[in-house]
PDB file of C-alpha atoms in Angstrom:
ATOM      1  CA  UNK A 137       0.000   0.000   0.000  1.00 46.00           C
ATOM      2  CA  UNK A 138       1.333   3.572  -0.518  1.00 53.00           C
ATOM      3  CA  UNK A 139       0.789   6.497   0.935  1.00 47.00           C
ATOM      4  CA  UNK A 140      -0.242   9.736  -0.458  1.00 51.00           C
ATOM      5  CA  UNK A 141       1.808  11.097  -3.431  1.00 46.00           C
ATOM      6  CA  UNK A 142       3.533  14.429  -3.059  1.00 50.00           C
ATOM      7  CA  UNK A 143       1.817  17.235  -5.209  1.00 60.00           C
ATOM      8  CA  UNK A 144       3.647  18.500  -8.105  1.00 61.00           C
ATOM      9  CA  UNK A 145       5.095  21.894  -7.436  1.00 73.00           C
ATOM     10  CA  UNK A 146       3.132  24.982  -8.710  1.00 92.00           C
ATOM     11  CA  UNK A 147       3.900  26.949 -11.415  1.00 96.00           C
ATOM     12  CA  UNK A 148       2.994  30.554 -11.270  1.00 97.00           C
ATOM     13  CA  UNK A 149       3.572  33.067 -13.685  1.00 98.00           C
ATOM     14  CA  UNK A 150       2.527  37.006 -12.945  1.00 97.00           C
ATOM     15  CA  UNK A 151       2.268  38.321 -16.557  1.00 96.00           C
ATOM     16  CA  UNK A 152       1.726  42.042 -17.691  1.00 93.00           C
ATOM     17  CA  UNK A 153       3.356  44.997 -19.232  1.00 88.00           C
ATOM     18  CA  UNK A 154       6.627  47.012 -17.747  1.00 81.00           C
ATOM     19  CA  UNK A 155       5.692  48.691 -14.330  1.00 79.00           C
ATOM     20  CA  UNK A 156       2.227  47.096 -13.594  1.00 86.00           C
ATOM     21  CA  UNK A 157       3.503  45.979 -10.329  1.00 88.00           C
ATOM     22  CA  UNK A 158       5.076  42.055 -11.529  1.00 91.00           C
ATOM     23  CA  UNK A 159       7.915  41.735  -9.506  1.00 91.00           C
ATOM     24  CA  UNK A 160       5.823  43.020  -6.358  1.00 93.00           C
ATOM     25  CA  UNK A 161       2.591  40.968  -7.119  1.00 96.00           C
ATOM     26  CA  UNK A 162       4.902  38.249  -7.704  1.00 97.00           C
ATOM     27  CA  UNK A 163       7.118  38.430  -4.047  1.00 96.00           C
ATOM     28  CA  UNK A 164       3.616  38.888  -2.381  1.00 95.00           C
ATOM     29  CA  UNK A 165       2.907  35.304  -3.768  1.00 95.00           C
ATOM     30  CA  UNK A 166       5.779  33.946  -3.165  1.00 95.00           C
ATOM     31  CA  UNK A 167       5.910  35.056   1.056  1.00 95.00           C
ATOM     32  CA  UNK A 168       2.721  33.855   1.507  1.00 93.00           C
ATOM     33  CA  UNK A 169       2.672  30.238  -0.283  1.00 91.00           C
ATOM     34  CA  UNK A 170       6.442  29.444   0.621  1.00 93.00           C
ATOM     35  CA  UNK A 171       7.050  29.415  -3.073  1.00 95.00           C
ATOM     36  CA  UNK A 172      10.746  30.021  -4.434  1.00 96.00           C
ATOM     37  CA  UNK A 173      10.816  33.563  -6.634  1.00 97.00           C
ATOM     38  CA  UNK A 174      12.494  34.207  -9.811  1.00 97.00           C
ATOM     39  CA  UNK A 175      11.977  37.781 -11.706  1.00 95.00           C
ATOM     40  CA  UNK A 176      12.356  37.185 -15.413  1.00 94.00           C
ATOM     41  CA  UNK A 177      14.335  39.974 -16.305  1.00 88.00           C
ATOM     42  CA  UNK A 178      17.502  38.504 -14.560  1.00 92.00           C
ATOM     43  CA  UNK A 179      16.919  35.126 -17.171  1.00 95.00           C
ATOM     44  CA  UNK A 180      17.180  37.940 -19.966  1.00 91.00           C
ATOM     45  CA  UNK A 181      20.875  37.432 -21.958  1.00 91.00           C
ATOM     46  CA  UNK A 182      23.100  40.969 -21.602  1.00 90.00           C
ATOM     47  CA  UNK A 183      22.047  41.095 -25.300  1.00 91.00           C
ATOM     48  CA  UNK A 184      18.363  41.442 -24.631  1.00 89.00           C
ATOM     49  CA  UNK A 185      19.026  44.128 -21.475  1.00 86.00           C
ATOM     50  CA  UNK A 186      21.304  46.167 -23.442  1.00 88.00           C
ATOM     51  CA  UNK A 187      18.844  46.195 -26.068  1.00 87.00           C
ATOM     52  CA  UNK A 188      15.475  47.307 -23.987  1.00 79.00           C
ATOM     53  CA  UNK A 189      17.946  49.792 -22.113  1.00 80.00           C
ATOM     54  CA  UNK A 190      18.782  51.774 -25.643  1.00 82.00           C
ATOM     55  CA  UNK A 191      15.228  51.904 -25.927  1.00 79.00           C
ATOM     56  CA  UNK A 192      14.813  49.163 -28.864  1.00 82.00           C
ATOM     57  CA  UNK A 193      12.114  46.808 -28.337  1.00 78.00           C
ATOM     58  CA  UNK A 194      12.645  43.438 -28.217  1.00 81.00           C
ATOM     59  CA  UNK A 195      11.443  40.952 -31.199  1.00 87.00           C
ATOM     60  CA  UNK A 196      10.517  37.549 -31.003  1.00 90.00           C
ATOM     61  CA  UNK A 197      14.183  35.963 -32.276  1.00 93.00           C
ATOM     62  CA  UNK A 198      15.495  37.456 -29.099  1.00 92.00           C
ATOM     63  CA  UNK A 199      12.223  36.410 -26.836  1.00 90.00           C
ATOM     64  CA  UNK A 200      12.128  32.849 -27.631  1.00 95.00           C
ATOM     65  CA  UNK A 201      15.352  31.612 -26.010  1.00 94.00           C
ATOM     66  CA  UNK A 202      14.589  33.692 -23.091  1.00 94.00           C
ATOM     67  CA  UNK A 203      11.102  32.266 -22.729  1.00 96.00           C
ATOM     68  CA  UNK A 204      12.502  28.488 -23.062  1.00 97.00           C
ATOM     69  CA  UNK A 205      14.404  30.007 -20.117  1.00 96.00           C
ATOM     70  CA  UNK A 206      11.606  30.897 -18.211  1.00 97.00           C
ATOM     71  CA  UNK A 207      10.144  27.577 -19.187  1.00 97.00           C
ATOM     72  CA  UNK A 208      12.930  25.135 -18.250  1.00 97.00           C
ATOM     73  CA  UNK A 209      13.124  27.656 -14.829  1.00 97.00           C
ATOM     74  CA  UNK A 210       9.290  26.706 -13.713  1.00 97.00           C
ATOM     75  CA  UNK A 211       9.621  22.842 -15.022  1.00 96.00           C
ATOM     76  CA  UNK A 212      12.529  22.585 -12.696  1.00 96.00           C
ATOM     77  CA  UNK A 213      11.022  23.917  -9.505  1.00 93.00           C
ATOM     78  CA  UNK A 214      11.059  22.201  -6.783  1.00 90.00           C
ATOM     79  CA  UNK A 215       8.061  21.830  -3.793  1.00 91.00           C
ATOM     80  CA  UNK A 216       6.209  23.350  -3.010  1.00 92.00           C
ATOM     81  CA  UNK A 217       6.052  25.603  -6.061  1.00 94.00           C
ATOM     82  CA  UNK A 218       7.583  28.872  -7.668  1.00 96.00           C
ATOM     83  CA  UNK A 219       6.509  31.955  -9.010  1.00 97.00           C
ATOM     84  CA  UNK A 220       7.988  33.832 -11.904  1.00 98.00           C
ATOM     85  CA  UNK A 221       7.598  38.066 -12.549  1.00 97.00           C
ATOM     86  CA  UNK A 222       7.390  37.512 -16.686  1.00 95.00           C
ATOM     87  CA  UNK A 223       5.482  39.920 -19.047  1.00 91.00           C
ATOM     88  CA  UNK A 224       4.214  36.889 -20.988  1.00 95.00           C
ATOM     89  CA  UNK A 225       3.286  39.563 -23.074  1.00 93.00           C
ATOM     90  CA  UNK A 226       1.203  36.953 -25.818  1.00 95.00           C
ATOM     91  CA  UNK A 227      -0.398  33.866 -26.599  1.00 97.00           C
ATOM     92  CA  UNK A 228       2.361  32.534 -28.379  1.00 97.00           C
ATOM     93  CA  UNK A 229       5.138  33.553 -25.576  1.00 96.00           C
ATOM     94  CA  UNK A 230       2.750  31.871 -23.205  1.00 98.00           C
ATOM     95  CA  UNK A 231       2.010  28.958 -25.414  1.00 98.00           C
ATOM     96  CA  UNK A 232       6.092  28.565 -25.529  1.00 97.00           C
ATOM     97  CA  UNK A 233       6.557  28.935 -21.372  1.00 98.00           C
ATOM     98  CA  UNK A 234       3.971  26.030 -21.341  1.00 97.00           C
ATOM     99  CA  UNK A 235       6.004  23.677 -23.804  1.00 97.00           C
ATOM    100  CA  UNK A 236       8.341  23.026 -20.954  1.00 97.00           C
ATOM    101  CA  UNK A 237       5.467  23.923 -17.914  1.00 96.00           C
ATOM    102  CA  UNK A 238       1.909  23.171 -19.072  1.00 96.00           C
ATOM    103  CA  UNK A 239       0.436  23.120 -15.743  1.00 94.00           C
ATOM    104  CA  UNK A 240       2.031  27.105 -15.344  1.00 96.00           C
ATOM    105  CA  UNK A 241      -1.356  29.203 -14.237  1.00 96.00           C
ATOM    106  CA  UNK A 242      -0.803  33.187 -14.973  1.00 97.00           C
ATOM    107  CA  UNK A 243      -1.919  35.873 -12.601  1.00 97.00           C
ATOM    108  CA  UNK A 244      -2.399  38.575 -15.685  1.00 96.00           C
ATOM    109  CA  UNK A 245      -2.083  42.296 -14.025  1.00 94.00           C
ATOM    110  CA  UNK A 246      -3.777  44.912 -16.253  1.00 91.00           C
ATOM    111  CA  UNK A 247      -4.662  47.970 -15.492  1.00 86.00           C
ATOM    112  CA  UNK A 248      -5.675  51.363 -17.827  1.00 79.00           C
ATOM    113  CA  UNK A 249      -2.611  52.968 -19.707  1.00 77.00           C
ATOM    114  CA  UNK A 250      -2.886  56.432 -17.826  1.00 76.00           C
ATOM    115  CA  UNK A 251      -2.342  54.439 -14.846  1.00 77.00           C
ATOM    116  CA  UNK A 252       0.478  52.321 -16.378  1.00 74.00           C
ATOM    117  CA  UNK A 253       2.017  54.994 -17.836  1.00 65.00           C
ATOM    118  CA  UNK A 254       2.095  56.874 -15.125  1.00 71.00           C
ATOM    119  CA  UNK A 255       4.249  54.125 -12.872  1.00 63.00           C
ATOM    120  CA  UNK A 256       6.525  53.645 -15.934  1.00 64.00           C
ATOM    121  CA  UNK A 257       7.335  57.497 -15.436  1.00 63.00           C
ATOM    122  CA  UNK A 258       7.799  57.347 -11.576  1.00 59.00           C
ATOM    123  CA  UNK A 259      10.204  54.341 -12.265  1.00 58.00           C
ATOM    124  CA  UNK A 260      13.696  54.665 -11.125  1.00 58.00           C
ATOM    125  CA  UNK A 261      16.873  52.507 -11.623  1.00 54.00           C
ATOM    126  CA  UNK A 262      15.142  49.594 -14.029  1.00 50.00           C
ATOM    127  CA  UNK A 263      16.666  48.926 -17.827  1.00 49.00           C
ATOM    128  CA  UNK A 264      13.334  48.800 -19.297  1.00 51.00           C
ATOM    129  CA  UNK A 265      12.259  52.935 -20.185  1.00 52.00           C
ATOM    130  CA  UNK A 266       8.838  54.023 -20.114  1.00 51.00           C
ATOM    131  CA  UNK A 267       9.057  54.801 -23.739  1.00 59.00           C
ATOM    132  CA  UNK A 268       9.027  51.092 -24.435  1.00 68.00           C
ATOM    133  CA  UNK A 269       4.991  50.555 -22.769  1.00 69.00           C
ATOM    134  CA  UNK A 270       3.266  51.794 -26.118  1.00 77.00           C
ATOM    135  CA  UNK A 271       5.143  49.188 -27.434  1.00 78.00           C
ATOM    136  CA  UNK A 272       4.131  46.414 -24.879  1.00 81.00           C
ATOM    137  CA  UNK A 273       0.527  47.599 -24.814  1.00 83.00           C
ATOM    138  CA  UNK A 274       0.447  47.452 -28.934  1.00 86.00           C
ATOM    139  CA  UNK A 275       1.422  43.737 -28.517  1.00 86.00           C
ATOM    140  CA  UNK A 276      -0.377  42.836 -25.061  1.00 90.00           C
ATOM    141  CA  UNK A 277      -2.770  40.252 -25.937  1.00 95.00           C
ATOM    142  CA  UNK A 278      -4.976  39.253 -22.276  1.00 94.00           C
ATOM    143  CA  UNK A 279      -5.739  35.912 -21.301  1.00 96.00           C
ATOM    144  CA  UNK A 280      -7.874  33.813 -23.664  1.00 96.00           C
ATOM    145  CA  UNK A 281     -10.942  31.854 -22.038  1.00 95.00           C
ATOM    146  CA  UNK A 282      -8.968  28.301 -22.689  1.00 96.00           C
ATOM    147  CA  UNK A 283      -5.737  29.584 -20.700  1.00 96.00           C
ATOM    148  CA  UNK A 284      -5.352  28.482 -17.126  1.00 95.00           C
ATOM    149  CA  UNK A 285      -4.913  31.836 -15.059  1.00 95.00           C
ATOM    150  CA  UNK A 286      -6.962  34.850 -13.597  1.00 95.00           C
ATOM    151  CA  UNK A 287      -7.143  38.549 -14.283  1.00 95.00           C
ATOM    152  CA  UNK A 288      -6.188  41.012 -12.395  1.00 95.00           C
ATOM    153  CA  UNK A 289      -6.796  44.954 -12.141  1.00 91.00           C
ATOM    154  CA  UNK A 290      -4.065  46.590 -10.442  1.00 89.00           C
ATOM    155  CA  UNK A 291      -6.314  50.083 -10.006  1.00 86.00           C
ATOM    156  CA  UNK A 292      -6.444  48.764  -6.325  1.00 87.00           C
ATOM    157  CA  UNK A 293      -3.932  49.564  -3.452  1.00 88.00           C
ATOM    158  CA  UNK A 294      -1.318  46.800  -3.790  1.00 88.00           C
ATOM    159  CA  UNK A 295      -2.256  45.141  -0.734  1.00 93.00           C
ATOM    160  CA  UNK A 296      -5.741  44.469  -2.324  1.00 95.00           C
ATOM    161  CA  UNK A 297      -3.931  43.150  -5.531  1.00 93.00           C
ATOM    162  CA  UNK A 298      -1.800  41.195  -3.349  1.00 94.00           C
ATOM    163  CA  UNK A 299      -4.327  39.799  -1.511  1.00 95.00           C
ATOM    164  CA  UNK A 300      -6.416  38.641  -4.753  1.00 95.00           C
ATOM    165  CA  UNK A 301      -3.282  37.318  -6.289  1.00 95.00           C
ATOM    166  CA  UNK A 302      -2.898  34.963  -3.517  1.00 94.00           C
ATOM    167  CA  UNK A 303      -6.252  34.022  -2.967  1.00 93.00           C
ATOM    168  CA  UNK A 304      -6.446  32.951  -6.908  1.00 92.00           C
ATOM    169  CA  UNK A 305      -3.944  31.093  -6.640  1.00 91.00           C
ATOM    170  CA  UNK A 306      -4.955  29.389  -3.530  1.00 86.00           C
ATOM    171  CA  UNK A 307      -8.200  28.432  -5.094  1.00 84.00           C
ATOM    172  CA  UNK A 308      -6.557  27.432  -8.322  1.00 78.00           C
ATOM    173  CA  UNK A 309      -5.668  24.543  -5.789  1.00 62.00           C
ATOM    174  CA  UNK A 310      -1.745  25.132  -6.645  1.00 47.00           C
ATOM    175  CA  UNK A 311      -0.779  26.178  -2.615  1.00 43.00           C
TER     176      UNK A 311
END
């Protein structure tokens, strides 16, 4: 007779656009399901940094091995779970994280551009300009009814999108 098998580890991914609140969303998660964190940006090659920090969007030749990256990161997780800060930014980046994780479930922060462009402005210290969110918004395409994940407004005081971010993914059943 055997006991109980161990659930897999979760796979979270908090998705959005440059300065809708990722990386904090995504440490919220993490300290309250005991999850291990990884922000995207530091899978990035220097090629792909230097690139978004001259102000030069990225295209999808230099996305792809960085989202295999994110990929491979989630499949390897161990227990209980981790969470990953990645803009995700389409179907077919998604669609390419879940090659390697197809269990991943995306917490998709949106909010309204004034609003987003208006953190991208108060940004300090981060590669990735403000000048770059037209170009994120103009390719932002949200989560489609067949993808496993939740949507977000970030509007709300970060506590309250903290607090919502944890509690779907507590009822996704993943913590």
């Amino acid at each position: 007779m055997s006991g109980p098998q161990p659930s897999p580890p979760a796979r979270v991914v908090v998705m959005g656009v440059s300065a809708v609140g990722k990386s904090t969303v995504a440490t919220c998660i993490a300290a309250a399901s005991g999850f291990s964190f990884v922000d995207a940006d530091e899978l990035h090659p220097a090629a792909n940094i230097a690139k978004m920090a001259a102000g030069v969007p990225l295209e999808d030749g230099d996305r792809w091995p960085w989202l295999d990256r994110v990929g491979a990161t989630l499949a390897a997780a161990p227990p209980p779970g981790i969470v990953i800060a990645c803009s995700a930014l389409t179907r077919a980046y998604r669609d390419r994280i879940r090659v390697a994780a197809p269990d991943a479930f995306f917490v998709f922060l949106d909010g309204a551009p004034d609003v987003l462009h208006a953190r991208a402005a108060a940004r300090t210290g981060h590669f990735m300009p403000a000048a770059l969110l037209d170009s994120q918004l103009a390719l932002l395409e949200p989560l489609q009814a067949d993808e496993r994940g939740v949507r977000i407004d970030v509007v709300a005081p970060i506590d309250q999108v903290c607090a919502g971010a944890v509690a779907a993914v507590c009822a996704d059943g993943r913590s």
